[in-house]
Coordinates of C-alpha atoms in Angstrom, one line a residue:
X114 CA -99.3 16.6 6.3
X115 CA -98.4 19.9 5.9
X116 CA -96.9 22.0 3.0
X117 CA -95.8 20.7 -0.5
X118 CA -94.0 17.8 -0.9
X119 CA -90.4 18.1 -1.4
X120 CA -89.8 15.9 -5.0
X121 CA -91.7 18.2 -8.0
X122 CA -94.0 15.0 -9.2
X123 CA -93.6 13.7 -12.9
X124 CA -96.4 13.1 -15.3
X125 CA -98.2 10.3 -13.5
X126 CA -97.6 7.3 -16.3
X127 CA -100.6 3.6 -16.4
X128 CA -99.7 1.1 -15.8
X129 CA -99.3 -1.3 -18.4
X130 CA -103.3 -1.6 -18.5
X131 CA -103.6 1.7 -20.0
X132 CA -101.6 0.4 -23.6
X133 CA -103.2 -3.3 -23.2
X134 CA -106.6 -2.2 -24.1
X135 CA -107.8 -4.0 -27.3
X136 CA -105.2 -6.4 -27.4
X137 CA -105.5 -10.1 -27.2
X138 CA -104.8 -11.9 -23.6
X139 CA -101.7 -12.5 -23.5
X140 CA -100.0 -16.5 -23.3
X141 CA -100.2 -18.2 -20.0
X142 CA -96.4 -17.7 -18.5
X143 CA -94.1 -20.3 -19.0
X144 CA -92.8 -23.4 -17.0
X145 CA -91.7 -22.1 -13.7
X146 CA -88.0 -21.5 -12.6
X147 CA -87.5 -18.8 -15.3
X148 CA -85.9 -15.9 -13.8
X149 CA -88.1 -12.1 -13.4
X150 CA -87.4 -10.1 -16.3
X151 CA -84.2 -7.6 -15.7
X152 CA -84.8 -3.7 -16.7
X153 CA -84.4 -3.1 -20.0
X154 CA -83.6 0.7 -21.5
X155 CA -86.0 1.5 -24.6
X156 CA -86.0 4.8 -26.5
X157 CA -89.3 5.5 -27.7
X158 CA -90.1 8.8 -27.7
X159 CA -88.0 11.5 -30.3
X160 CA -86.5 14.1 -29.1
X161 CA -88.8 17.0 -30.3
X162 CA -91.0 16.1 -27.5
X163 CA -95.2 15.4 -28.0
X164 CA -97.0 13.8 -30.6
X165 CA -99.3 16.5 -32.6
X166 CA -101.7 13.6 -33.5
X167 CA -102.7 12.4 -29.8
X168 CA -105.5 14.6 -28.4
X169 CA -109.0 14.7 -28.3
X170 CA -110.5 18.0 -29.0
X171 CA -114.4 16.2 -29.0
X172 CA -113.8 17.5 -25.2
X173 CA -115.2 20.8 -26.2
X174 CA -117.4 19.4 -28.3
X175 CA -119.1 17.7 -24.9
X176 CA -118.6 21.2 -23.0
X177 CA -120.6 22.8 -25.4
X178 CA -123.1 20.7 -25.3
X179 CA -123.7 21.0 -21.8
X180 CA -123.4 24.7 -22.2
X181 CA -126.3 24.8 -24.5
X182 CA -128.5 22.6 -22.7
X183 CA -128.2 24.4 -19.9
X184 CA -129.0 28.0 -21.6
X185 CA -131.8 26.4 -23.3
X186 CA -133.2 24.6 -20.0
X187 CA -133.0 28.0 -17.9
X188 CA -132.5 26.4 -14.7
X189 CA -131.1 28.7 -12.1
X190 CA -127.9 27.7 -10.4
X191 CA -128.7 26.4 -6.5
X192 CA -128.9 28.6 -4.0
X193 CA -125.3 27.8 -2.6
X194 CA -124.0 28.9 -6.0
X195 CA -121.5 32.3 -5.7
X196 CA -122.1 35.3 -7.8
X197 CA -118.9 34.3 -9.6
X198 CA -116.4 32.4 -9.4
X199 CA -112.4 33.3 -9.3
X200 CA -110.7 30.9 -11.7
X201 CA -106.8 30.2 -11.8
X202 CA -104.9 27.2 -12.8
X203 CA -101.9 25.5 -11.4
X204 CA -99.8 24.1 -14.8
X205 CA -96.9 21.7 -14.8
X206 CA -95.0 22.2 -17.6
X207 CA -93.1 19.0 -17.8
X208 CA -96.5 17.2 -18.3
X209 CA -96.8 15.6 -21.3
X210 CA -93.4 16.9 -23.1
X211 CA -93.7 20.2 -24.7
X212 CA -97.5 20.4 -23.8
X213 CA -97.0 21.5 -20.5
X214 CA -95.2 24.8 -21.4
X215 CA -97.5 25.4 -24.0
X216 CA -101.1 25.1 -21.8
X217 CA -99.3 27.4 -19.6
X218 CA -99.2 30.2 -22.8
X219 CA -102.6 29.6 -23.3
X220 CA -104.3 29.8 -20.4
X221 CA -102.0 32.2 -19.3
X222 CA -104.1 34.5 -22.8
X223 CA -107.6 33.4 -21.1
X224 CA -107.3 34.0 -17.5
X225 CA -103.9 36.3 -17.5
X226 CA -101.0 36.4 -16.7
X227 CA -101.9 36.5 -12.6
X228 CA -104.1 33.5 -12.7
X229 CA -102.4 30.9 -13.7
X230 CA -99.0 29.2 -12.3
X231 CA -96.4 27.4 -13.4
X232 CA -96.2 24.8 -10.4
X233 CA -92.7 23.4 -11.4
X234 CA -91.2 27.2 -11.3
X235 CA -92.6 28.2 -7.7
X236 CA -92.4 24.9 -5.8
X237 CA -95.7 23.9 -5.8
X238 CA -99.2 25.7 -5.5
X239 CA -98.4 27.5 -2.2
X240 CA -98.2 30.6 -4.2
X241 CA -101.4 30.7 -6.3
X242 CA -103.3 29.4 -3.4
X243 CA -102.2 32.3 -1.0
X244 CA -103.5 34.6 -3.3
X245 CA -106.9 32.5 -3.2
X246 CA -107.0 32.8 0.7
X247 CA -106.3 35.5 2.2
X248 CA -102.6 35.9 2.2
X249 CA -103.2 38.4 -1.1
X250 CA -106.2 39.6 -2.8
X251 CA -107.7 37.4 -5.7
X252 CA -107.8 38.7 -9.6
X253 CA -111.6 38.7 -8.9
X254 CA -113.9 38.7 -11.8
X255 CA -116.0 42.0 -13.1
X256 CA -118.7 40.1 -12.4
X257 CA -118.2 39.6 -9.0
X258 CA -117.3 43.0 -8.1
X259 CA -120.1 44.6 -9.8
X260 CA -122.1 42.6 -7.7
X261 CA -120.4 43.4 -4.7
X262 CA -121.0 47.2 -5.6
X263 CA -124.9 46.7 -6.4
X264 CA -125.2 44.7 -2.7
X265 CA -125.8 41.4 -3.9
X266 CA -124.9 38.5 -1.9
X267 CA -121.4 37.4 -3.6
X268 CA -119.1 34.6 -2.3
X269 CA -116.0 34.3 -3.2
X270 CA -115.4 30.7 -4.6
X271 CA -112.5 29.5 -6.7
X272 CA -112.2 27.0 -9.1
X273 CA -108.3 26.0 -10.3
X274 CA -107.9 23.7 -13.2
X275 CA -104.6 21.5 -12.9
X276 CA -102.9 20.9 -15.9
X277 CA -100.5 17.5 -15.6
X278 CA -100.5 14.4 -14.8
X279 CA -102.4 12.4 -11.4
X280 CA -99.4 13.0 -9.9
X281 CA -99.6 16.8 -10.1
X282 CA -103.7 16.7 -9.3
X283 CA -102.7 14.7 -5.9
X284 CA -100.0 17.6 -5.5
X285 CA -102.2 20.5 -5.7
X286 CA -105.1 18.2 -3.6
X287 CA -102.8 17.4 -1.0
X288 CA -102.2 21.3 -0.5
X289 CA -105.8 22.4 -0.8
X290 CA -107.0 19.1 1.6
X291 CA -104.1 20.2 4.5
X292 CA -104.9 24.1 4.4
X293 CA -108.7 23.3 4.8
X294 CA -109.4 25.4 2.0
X295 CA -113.1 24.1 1.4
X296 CA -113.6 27.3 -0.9
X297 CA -111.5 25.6 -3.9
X298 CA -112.6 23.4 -6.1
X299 CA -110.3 21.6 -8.4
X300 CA -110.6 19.7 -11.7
X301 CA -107.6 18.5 -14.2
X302 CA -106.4 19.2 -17.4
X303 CA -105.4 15.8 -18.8
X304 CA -101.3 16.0 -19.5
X305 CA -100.1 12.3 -18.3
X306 CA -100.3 9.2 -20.0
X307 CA -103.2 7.4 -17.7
X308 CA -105.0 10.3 -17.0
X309 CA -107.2 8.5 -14.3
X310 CA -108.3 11.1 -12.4
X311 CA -109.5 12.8 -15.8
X312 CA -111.2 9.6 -16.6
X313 CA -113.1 9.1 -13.8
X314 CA -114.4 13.0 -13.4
X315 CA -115.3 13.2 -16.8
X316 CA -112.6 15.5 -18.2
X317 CA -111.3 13.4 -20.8
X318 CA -108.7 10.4 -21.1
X319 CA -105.9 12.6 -22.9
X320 CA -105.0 16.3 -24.0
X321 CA -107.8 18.5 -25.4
X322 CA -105.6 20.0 -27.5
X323 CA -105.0 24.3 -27.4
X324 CA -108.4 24.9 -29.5
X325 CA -110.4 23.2 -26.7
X326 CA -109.3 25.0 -23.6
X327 CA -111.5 28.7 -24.4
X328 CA -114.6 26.3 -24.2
X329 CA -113.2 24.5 -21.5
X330 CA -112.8 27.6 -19.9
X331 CA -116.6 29.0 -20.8
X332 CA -117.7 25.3 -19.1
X333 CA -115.7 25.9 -15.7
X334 CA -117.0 29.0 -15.2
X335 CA -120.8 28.6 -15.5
X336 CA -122.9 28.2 -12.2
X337 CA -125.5 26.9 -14.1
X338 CA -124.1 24.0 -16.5
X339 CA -122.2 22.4 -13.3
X340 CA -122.0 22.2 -9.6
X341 CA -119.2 21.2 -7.6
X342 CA -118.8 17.7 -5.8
X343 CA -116.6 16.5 -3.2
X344 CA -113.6 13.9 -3.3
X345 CA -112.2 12.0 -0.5
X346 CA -108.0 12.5 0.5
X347 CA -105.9 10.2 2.3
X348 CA -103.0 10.9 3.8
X349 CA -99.9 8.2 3.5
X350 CA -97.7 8.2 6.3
X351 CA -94.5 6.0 6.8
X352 CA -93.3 5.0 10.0
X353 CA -90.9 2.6 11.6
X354 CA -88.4 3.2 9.0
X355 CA -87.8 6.4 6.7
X356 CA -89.3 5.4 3.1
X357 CA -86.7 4.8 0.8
X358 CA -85.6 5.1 -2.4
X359 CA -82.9 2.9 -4.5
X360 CA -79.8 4.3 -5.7
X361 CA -81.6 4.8 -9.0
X362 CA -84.6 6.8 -7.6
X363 CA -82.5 10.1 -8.4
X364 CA -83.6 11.9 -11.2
X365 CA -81.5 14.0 -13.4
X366 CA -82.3 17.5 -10.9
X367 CA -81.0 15.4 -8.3
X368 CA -84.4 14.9 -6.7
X369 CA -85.0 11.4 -4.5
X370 CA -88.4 10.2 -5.2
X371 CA -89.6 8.8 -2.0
X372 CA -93.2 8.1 -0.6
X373 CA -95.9 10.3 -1.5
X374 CA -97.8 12.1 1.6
X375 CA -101.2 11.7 -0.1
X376 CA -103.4 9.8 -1.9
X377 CA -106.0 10.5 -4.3
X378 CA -106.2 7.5 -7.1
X379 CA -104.4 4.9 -5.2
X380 CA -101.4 3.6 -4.0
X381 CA -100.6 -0.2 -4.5
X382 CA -97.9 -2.6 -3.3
X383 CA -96.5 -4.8 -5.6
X384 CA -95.9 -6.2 -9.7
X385 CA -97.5 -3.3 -10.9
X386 CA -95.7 -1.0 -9.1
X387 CA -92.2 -2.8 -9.9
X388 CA -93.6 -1.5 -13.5
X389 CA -94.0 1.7 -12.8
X390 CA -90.7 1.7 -10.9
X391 CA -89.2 0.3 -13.3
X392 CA -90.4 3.0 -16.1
X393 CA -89.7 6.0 -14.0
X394 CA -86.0 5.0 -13.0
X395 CA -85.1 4.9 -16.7
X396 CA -87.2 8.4 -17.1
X397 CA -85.3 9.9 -14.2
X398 CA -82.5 9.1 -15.7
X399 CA -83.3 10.3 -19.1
X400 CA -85.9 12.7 -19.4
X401 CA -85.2 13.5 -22.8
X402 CA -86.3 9.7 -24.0
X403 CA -89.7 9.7 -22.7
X404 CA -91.6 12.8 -23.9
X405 CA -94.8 11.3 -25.7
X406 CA -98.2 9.9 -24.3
X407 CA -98.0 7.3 -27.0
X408 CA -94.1 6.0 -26.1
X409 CA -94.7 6.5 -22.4
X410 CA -97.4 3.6 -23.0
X411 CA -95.2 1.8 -25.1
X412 CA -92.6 2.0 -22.8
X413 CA -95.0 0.4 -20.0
X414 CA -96.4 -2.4 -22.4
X415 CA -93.1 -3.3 -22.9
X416 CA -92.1 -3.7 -19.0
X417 CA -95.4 -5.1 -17.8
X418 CA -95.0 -8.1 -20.8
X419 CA -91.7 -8.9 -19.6
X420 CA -93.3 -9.8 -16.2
X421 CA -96.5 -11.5 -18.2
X422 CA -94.4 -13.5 -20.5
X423 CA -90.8 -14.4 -18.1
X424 CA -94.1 -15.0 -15.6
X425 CA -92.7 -12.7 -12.6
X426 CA -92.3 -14.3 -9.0
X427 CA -93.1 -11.4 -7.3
X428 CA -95.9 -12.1 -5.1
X429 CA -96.8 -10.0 -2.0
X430 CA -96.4 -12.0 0.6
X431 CA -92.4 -12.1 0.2
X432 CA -92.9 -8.5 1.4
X433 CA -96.2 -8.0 3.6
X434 CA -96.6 -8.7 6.9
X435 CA -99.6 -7.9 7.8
X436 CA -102.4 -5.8 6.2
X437 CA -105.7 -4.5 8.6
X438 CA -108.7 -2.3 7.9
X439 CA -110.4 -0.1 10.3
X440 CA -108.8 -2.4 13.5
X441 CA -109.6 -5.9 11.4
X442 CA -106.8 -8.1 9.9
X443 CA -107.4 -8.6 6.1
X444 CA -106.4 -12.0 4.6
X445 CA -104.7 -11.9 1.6
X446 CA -104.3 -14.7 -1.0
X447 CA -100.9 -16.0 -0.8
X448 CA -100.5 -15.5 -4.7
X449 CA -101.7 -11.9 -4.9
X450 CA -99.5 -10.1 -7.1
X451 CA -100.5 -6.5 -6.1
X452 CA -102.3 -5.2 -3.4
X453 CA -104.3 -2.0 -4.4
X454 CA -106.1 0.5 -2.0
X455 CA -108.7 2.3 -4.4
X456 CA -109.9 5.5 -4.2
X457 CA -111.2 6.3 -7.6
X458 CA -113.0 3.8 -10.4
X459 CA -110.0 4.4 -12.7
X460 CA -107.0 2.4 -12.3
X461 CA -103.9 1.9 -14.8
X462 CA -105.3 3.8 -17.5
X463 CA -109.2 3.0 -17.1
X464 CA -110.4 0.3 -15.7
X465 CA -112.5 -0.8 -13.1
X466 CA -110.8 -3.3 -10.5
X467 CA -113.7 -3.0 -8.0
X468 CA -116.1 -3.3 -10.4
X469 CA -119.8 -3.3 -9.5
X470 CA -121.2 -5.4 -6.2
X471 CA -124.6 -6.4 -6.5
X472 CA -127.2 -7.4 -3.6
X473 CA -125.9 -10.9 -3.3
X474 CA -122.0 -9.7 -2.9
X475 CA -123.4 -7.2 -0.3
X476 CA -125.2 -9.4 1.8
X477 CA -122.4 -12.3 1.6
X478 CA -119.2 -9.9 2.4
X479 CA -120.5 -6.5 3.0
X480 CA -119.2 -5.0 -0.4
X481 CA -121.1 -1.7 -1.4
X482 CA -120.6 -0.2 -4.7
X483 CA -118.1 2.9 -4.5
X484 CA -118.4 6.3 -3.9
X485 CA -115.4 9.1 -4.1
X486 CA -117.6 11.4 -1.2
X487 CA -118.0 8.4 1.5
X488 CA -114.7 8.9 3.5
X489 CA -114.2 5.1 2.6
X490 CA -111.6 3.7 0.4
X491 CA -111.6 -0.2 -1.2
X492 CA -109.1 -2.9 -0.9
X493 CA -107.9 -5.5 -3.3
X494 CA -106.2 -8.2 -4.8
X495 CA -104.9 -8.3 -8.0
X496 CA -103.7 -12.2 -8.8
X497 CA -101.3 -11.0 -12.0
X498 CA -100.7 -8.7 -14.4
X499 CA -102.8 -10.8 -17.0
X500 CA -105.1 -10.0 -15.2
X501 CA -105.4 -6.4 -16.8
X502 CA -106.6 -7.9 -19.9
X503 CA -109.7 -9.3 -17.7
X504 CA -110.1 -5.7 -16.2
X505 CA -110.7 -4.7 -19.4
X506 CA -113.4 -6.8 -20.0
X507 CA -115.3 -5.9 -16.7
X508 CA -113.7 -8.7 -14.3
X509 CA -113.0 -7.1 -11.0
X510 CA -109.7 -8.1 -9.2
X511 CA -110.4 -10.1 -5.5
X512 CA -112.2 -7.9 -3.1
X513 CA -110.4 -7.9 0.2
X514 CA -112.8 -5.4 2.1
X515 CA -114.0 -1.3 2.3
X516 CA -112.7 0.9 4.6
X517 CA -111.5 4.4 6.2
X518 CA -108.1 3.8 8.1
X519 CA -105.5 0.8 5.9
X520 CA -102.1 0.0 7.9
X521 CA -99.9 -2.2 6.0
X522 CA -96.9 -4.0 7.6
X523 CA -94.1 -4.6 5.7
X524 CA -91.2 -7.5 6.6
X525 CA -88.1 -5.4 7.5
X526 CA -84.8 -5.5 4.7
X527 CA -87.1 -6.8 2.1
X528 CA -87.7 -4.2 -1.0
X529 CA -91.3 -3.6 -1.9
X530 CA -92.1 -1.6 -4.6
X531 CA -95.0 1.0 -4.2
X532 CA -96.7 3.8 -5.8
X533 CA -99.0 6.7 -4.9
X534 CA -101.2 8.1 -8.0
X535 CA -98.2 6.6 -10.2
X536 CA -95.8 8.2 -8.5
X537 CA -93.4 4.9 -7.6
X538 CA -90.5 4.4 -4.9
X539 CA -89.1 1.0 -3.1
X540 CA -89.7 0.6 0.3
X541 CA -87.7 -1.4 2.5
X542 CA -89.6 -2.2 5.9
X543 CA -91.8 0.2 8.1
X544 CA -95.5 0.6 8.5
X545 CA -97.5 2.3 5.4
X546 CA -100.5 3.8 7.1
X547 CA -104.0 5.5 5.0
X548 CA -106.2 7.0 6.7
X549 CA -108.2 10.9 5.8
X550 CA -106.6 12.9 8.7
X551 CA -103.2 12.7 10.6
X552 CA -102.8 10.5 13.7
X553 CA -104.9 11.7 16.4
X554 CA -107.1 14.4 13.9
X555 CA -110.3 14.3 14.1
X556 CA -112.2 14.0 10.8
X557 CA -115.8 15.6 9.9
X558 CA -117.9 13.6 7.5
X559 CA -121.0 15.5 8.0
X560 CA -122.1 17.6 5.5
X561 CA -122.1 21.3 6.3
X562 CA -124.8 24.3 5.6
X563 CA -123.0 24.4 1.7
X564 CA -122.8 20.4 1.6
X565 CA -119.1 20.7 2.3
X566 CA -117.4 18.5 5.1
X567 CA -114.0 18.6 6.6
X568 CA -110.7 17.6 6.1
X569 CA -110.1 14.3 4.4
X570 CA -111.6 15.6 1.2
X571 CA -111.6 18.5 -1.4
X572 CA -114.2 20.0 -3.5
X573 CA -114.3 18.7 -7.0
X574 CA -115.8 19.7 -10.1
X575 CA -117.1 17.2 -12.7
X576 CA -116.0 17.3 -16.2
X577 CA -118.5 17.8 -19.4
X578 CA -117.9 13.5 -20.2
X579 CA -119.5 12.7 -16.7
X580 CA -123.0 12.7 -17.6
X581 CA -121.9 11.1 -20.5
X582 CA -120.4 8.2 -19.0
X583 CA -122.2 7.3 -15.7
X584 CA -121.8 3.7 -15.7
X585 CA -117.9 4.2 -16.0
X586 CA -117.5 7.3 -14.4
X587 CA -116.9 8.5 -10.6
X588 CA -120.3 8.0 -8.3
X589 CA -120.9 10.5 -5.5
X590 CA -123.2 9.9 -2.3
X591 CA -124.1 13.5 -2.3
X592 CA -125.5 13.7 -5.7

């Protein structure tokens, strides 16, 4: 995969898990022969755009913190750390109704005016990136110049935050991953309603608010409070059959959403995805509804308990043929619902499908706990969407099997809907293939002098909330 992908992504919305949280299970479904629920159109949202009330400024509260303990320890950044580091940020400004536009404002007043881009404007990152390297000199720090000038050893490393959604992350990753650019580390700016890449680096669940961002700012720069990590990519290739997108999969630019060239979160086959399908046609189709975090999961809630209460038919095996890992055919349970390839311990808003294998489940089917660094993704199945409420309580979904290359057959004319890092479209047919290079590439997984590797992953930068939140938050091998 080269370049940028040609559809500008949307705010990357949960799944319905991400407004079920808290809530009581919800009632068996009923008697079978009852029809799947149709769409329905619900405006939620009003039409000034985002709701004041939802952010969570204790963010900066957690950056300081880490900040101070870091002054007061005195520990010298490691050796590998650069004199300074070039920072920029990559903004979408649809994300998260009129937040978007106004993030750009404001870091546009910390960094200036050259550092940070508005993604949706120039077509993607290409532009801020080629001024990060090579193509045209980097706004490089005072610091880092007046090391230069005193002889100092000074590499030049950049760190970009990412304002949006997970789909806008996986945008900018996707770019960074295929250019090789091992010198630029990434970390998000919660703007989307799941926010699961945020979650599971420890940068929050929702928007910081403006007030937060000059200490989130003061965090990202210091080599001493944090070092960077690394994150596996996979690419998503369709073949066999163009992916496709229904006649609804337009939005109002006149974009066709289609299948997604990478994956960072996930990318899942099935009922969940017919949710988030289902969500985003009606938001194609009218932007203007949908422009809080608080109605977008609203919006989902409503969807997913049409296919919890109605009890939804769907089941995957209407649609996949056939589903191997690394060369082995994987059996899935006839009733699966959703079939979910996992790169990240957040899914649909925040929970944990793989959960946590212990010795017992590693000696009986080989099931390790995960790691975001080990060029391996998980597979499972997920039985229902009732099953949400279960996630929430720490009950992994069925675990199929760990691996580094996923190729999923799907039965030709029959529509399967599918989503990459929430970004849905309906595939009809062809042969979905994951893997962390392109056909025939070779991929490095050994670490390098720096502790870098090669293609199939980027460099990542923890958030202040993932020291915090261990337990729940992304593990590395490389710690």
């Amino acid at each position: 995969m080269s370049g940028v992908p040609s559809a500008t992504p949307a705010t990357a919305p949960a799944p319905v898990a991400a407004a079920m949280g808290g809530a009581a299970p919800p009632p068996p479904p009923p008697a079978p022969g009852m029809a799947d629920p149709e769409p329905v159109d619900i405006l939620l949202s009003p039409a000034g755009g985002g709701d004041a009330t939802d952010t969570d400024p204790t963010i900066a509260d957690a950056a300081r913190r880490e900040i101070d303990a870091a002054a007061a320890a005195g520990t010298p950044p490691p050796p590998s750390a650069p004199a300074a580091y070039t920072i920029i940020a990559f903004v979408n400004p649809s994300s998260g109704g009129r937040r978007g536009a106004k993030v750009l404002l404001v870091l546009r007043e910390l960094l200036g005016p050259d550092a940070v881009y508005d993604i949706k404007a120039d077509g993607g990152p290409g532009r801020g990136l080629d001024a990060v390297s090579g193509a045209a000199p980097p706004p490089a720090p005072s610091a880092a110049v007046a090391a230069a000038a005193a002889g100092e050893r000074s590499v030049v490393r950049v760190r970009a935050f990412v304002a949006g959604g997970d789909g806008t992350f996986s945008w900018v990753a996707s770019v960074v991953e295929a250019r090789g650019l091992s010198h630029v580390a990434l970390a998000p700016i919660p703007l989307g309603s799941g926010n699961d890449i945020s979650r599971a680096l420890g940068w929050g669940v929702k928007y910081p608010g403006s007030s937060a961002l000059p200490t989130l700012v003061e965090y990202f720069r210091g080599r001493e409070v944090v070092r960077e990590r690394l994150l596996d990519v996979w690419r998503v290739s369709v073949t066999g059959v163009s992916s496709v997108a229904s006649s609804t999969s337009v939005d109002a630019g006149g974009a066709s959403h289609t299948a997604r060239p990478v994956m960072v979160n996930y990318i899942s086959f099935g009922v969940d995805a017919a949710v988030e399908l289902a969500f985003n046609e009606q938001r194609w189709r009218h932007p203007d509804r949908y422009k809080t975090r608080g109605g977008n999961l609203t919006a989902h809630l409503t969807l997913g308990a049409k296919h919890v209460l109605v009890g939804s038919k769907m089941t995957t095996a209407a649609f996949l043929e056939s589903v191997t890992v690394d060369g082995v055919e994987v059996s899935v349970p006839p009733r699966t619902q959703s079939l979910i390839i996992l790169n990240i311990p957040s899914y649909g808003g925040g929970t944990q499908p793989w959960g946590f294998p212990n010795a017992r489940a590693a000696r009986k089917r080989g099931h390790t706990p995960m790691t975001v660094d080990d060029g391996r993704f998980e597979v499972l199945a997920l039985p229902n969407l009732a099953h949400y409420t279960l996630l929430r309580m720490r009950v992994p979904a069925m675990r199929l099997a760990q691996g580094r290359v996923a190729v999923v057959r799907l039965r030709s004319g029959v529509r399967c809907p599918a989503q990459v890092d929430g970004e849905p479209w309906a595939q009809e047919g062809g042969v979905v293939t994951i893997r962390a290079g392109a056909e025939g590439e070779e991929v490095s997984v050994e670490e390098g002098e720096d502790g870098r590797r090669g293609r199939g992953q980027v460099a990542a930068v923890p958030g202040p909330r993932w020291h915090e939140r261990r337990r729940a938050n992304a593990k590395f091998s490389i710690e």
